[in-house]
Coordinates of C-alpha atoms and ligand atoms in Angstrom, one line a residue:
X19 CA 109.7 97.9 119.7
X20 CA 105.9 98.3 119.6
X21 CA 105.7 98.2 123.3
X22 CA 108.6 100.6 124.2
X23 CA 108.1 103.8 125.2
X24 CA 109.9 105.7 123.0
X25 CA 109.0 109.1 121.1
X26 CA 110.5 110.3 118.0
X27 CA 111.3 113.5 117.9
X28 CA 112.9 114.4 115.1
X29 CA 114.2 112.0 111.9
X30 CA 117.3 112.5 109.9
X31 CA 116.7 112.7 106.2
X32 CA 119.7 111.1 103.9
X33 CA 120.3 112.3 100.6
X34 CA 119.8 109.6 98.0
X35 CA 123.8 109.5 97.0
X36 CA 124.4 108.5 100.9
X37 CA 126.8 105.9 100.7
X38 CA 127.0 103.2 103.9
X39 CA 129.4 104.5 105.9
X40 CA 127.6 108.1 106.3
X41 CA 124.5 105.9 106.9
X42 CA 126.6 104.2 110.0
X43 CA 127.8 107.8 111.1
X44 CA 124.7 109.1 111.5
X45 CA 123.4 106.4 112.9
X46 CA 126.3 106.1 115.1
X47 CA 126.0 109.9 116.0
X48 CA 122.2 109.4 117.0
X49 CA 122.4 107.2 120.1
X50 CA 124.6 108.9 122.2
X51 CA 122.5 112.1 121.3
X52 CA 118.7 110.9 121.9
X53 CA 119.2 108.8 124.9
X54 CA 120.5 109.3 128.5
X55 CA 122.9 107.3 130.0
X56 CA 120.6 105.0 131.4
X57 CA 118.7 104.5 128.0
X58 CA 121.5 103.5 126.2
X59 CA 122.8 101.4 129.4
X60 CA 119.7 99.6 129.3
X61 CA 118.5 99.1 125.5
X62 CA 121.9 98.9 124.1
X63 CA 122.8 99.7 120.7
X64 CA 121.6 96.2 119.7
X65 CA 118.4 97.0 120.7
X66 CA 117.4 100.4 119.3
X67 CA 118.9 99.4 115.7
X68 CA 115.7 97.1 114.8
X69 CA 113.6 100.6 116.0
X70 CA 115.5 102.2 113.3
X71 CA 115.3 99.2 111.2
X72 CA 111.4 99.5 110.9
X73 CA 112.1 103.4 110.3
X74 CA 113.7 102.5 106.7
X75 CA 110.5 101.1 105.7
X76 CA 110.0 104.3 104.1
X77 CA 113.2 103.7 102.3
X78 CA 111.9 103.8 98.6
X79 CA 115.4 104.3 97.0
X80 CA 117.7 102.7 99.4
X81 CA 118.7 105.3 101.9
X82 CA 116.3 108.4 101.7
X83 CA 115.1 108.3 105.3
X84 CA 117.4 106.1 107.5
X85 CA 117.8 106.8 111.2
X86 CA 115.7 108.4 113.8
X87 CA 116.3 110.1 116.7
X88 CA 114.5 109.0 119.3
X89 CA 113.9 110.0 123.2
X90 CA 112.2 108.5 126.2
X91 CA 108.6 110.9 126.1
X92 CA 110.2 112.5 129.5
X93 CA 113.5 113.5 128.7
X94 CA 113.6 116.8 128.5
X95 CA 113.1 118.3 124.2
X96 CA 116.4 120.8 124.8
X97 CA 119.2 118.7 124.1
X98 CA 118.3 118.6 120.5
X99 CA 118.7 121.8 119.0
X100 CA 122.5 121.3 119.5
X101 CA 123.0 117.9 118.2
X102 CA 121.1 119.1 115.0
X103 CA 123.7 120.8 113.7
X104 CA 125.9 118.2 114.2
X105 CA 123.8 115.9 112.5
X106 CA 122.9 118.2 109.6
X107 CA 127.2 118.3 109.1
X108 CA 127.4 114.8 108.4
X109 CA 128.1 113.7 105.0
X110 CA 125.1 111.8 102.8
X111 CA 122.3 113.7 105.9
X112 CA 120.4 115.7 103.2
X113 CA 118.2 117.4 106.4
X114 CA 117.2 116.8 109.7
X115 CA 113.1 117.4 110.6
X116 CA 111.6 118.3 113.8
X117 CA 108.7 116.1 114.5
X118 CA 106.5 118.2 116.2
X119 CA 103.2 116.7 115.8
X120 CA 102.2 113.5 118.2
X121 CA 101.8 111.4 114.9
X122 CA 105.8 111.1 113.8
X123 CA 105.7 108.4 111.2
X124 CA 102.5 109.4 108.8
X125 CA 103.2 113.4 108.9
X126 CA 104.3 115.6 106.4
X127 CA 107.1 116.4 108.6
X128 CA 108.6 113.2 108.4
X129 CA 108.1 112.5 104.8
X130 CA 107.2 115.6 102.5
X131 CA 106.2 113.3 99.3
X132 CA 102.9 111.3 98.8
X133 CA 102.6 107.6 99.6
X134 CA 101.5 105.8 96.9
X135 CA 99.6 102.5 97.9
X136 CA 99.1 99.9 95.4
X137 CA 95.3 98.7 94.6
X138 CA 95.7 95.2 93.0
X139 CA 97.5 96.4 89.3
X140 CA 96.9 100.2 89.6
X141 CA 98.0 102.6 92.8
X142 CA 96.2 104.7 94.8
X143 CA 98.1 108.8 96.1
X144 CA 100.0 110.3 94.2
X145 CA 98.2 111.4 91.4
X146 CA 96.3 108.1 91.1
X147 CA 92.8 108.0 91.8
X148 CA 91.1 104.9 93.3
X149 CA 87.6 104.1 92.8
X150 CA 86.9 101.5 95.0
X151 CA 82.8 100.2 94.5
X152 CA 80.9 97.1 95.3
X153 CA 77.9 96.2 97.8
X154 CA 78.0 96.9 101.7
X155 CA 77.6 93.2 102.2
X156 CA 78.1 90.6 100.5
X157 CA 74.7 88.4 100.5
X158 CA 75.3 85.5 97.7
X159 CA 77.5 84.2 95.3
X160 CA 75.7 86.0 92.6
X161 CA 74.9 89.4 93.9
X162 CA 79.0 89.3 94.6
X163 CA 80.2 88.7 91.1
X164 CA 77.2 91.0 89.2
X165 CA 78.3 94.1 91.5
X166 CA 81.9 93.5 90.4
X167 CA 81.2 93.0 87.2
X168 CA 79.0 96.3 86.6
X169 CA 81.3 98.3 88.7
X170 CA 84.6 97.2 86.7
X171 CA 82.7 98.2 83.6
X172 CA 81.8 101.5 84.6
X173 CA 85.8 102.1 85.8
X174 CA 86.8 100.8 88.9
X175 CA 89.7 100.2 90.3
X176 CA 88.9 98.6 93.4
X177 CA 85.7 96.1 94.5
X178 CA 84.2 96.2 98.4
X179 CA 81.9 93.9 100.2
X180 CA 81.7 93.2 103.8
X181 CA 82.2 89.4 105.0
X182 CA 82.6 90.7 108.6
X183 CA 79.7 93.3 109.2
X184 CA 80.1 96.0 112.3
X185 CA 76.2 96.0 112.6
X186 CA 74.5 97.8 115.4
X187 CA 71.9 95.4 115.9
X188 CA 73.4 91.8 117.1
X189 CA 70.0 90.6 115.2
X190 CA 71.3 92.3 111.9
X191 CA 72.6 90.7 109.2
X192 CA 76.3 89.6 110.5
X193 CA 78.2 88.8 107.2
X194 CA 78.2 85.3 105.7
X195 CA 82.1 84.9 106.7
X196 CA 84.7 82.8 104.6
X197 CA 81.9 82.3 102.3
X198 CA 81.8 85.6 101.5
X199 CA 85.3 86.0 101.2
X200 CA 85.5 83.0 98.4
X201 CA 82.7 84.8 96.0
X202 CA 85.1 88.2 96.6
X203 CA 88.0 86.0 95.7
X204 CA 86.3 84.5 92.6
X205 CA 85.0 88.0 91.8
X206 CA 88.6 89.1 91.4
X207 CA 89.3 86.6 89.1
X208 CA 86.7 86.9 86.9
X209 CA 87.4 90.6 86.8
X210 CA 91.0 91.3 88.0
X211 CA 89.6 94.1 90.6
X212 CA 91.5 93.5 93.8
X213 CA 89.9 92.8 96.7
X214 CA 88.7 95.6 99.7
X215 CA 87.2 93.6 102.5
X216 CA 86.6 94.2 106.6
X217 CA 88.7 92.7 109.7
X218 CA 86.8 92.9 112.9
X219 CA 89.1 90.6 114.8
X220 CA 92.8 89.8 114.8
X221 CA 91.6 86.3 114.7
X222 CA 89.9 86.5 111.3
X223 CA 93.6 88.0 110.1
X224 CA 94.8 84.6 108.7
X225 CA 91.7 84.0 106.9
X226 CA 91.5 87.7 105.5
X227 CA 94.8 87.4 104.5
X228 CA 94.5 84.3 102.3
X229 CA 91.3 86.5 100.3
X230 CA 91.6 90.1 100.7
X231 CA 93.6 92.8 99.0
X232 CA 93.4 95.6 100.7
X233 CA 92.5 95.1 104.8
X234 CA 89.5 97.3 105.5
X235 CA 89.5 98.8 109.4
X236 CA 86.0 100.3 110.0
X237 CA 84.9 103.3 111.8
X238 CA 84.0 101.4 114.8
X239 CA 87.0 99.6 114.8
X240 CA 89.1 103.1 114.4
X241 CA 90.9 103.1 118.0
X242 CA 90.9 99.0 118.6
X243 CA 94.9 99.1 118.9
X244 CA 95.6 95.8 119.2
X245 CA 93.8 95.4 115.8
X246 CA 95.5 98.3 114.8
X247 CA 98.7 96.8 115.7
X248 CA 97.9 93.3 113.8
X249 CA 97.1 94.9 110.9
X250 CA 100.4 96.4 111.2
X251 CA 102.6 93.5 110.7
X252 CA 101.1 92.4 107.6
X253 CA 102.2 93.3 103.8
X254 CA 98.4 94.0 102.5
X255 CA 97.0 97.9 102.4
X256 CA 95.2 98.8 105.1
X257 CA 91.9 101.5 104.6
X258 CA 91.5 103.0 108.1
X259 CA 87.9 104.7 108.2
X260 CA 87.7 107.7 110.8
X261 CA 85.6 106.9 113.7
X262 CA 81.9 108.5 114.0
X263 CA 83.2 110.2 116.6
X264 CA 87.0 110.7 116.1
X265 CA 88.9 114.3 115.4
X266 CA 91.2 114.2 112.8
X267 CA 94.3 114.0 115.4
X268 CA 92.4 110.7 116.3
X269 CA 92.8 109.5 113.3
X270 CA 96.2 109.9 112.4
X271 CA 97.0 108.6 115.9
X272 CA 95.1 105.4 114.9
X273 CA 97.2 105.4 111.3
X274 CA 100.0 106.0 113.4
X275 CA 100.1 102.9 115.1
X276 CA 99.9 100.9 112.0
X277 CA 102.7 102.4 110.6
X278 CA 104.9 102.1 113.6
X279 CA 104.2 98.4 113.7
X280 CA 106.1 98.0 110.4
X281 CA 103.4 98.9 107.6
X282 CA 103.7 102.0 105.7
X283 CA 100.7 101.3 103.6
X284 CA 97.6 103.1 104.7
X285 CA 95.0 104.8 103.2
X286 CA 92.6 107.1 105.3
X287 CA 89.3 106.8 104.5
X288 CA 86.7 109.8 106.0
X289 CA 83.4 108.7 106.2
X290 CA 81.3 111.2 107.9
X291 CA 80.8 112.5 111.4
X292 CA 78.1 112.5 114.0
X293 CA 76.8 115.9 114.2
X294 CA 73.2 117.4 115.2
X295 CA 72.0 117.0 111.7
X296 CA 69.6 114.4 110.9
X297 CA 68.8 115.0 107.4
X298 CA 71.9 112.6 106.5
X299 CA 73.1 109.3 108.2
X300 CA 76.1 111.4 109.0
X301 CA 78.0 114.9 108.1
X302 CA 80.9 114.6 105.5
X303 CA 83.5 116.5 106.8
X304 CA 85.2 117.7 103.4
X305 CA 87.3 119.9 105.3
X306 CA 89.2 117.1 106.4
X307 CA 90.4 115.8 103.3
X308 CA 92.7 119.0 102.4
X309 CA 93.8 119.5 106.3
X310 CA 94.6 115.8 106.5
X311 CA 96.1 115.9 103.4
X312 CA 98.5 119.1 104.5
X313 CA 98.9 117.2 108.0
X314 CA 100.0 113.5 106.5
X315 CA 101.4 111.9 103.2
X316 CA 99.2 109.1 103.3
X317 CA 96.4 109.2 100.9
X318 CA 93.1 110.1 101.4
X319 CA 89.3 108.5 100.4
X320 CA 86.1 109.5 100.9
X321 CA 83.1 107.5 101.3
X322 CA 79.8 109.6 100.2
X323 CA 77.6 106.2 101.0
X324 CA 78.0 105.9 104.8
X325 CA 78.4 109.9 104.8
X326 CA 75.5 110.5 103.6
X327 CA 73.0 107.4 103.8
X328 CA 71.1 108.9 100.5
X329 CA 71.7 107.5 97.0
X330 CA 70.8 111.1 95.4
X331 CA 74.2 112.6 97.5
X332 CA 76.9 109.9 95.9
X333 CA 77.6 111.7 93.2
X334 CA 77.6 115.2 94.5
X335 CA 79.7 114.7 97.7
X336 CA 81.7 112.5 95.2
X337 CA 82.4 115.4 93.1
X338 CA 83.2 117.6 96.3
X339 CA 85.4 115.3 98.1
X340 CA 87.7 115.3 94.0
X341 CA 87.7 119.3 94.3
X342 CA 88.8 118.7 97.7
X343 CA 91.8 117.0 97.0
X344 CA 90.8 113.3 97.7
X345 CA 92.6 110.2 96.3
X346 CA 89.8 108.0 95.7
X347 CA 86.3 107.3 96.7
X348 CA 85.3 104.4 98.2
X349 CA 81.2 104.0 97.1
X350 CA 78.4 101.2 97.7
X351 CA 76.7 100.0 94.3
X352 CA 74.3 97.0 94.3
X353 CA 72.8 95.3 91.2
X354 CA 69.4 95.5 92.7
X355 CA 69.8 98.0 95.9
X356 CA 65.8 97.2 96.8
X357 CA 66.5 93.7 97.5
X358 CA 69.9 94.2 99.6
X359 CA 70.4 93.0 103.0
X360 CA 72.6 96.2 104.4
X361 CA 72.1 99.8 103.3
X362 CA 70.5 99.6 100.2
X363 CA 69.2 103.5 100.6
X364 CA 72.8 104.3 100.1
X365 CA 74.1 101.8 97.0
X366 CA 73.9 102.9 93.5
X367 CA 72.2 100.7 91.1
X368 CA 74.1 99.5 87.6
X369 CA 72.9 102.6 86.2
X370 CA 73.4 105.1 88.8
X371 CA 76.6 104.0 89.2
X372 CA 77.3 104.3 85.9
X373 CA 76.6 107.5 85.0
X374 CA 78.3 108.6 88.8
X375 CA 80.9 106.8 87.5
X376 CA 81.3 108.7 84.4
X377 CA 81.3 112.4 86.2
X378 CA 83.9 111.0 88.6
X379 CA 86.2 110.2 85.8
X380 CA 85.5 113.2 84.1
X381 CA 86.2 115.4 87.3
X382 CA 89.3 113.0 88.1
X383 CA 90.6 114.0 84.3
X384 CA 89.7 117.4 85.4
X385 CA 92.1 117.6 88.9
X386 CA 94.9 116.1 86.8
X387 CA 94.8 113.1 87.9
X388 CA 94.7 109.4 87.0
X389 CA 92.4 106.9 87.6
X390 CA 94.0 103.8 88.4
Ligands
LIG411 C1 81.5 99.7 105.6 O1 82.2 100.4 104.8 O2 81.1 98.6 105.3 C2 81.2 100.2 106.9 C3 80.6 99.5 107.8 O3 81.5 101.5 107.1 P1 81.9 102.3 108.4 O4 82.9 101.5 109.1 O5 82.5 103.6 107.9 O6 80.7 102.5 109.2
LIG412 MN1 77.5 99.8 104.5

């Protein structure tokens, strides 16, 4: 399925009450009216049911979203107006969406209500707020389990720290590996934060996956598809972070693939631009957060550290990105940010992000919604 060529192009919504048989009609009804002849001849039923399949991922309640019709990308889009109709008739089909953006499976089209990913014991969309905190790196056994420590206290939900580090300089710090990974590990035991952590390469997966809660894809890593793709046959969370370069199409694209490969968990994280300004590492672009939020269900963080690069701009842009509708913040904090290895400029020390912590809450109270 991940390799065929097929485009959705619209999805058939069933009611909750649908019972099995108007499941199998619909279904039924679909392939004769998304295919041509020579689709169906050569797929066969056999093979376009696991498509669908993969479709009722979404299916929270048993048969909200079923069956999808699909077509090859060139057949021609006017066939479907008819069929709709058709469709819509059927008993249990509550409504039948045309999916008219390029992302199918992560718009609003396709599903109108929020995901909700889970972080560790508490969620994340949907009215719950994540706060997701911890160092860049993570540079000793020590450093690991003070940050989470001092972060859970102050109120997060979530713990970060990079065992695999994206660095621009091959003479940078690089990460200290499984290493690092075992002090995250022991970090959420002590404290029960799960676990947010970054996959370069599909050949770290297993080894992430024994350690990590949620799978962290960084900017750079934004359109690396086949990383993309092995992320998506996993069960873990995913936090996709928009490229320093990518538009917000881009992005969803990227999300996109995930999803298609069978994982409907993925939060998108926006973590600043490249623009012409140079008074900050990069430009937040809070307009994103609302549009993306309009454009997809999937929840939606912000990272003030890496958009900004300044300590003194966490708690603002933090603030901002709340009013903007964002679903968590995803911030670096350091016990001693002087000392650290990786972007120390842009970590919050035990105090700072205390009292940063404190105003998010407060704001998150304010927006209606819950933290954790
Ligand atoms: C990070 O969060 O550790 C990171 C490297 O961020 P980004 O991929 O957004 O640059
Ligand atoms: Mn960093």
């Amino acid at each position: 399925v991940y390799s065929s060529t097929f485009e959705l192009l619209i999805a058939v919504i069933l009611s909750a009450q649908a019972t099995d048989k108007g499941v199998n009609k619909a279904t039924a009804k679909l392939f004769p009216v998304a295919n041509t002849p020579e689709t169906i001849a050569a797929l066969g039923e056999d093979g376009l049911k696991p498509y669908i399949k993969t479709i009722g991922l979404f299916n929270s309640k048993g048969k909200n979203i079923i069956a999808t019709c699909q077509r090859l990308i060139e057949q021609h889009q006017s066939q479907v107006p008819a069929q709709r109709e058709a469709l819509e008739a059927l008993p249990g089909v509550d409504r039948v969406v045309t999916l008219l953006r390029p992302y199918k499976l992560v718009s609003r089209e396709f599903r109108r209500s929020d995901t909700v990913v889970p972080l560790g014991a508490t969620q994340l969309g949907g009215g719950h707020f994540g706060l997701i905190a911890g160092p860049c790196s993570v540079e000793s056994r020590e450093q690991t389990l003070e940050a989470a420590r001092f972060v859970k206290a102050s109120g997060a939900t979530g713990v970060r720290g990079g065992a695999f580090k994206p660095r621009t300089s091959p003479y940078a710090f690089q990460g200290l590996g499984e290493e690092a990974l075992q002090y995250l590990a022991e970090a959420r035991e002590e404290t029960g934060l799960p676990v947010v952590t970054e996959l370069m390469d599909p050949r770290h997966l297993d080894l992430v996956l024994r350690y990590a809660d949620v799978i962290q894809i960084g900017a750079r890593n934004m359109q690396n598809f086949h990383l993309l793709a092995a992320v998506g046959e996993v069960g873990l969370p995913v936090l996709l972070k928009r490229g320093l370069s990518a538009t917000i199409e881009e992005l969803l694209m990227a999300a996109e693939y995930v999803v298609r490969a069978g994982n409907p968990q993925v939060i998108l994280c926006e973590r600043g631009i490249r623009t012409f300004e140079t008074a900050t590492r990069n430009t937040l672009d809070i307009a994103a957060v609302p549009i993306i939020k309009a454009r997809s269900h999937l929840p939606v963080i912000v990272d003030p550290s890496h958009a900004s690069g300044r300590v003194e701009l966490i708690e603002p842009l933090s603030l901002a990105a709340i009013a903007a509708g964002a679903d968590g913040l995803i911030i670096e904090a350091h016990p001693a940010p002087e000392t650290a290895l990786c972007d120390g400029a842009q970590s919050l020390n035990p105090a700072g992000f205390a009292r940063t912590a404190a105003r998010i809450a407060e704001m998150v109270a304010w927006v209606g919604k819950t933290l954790g």
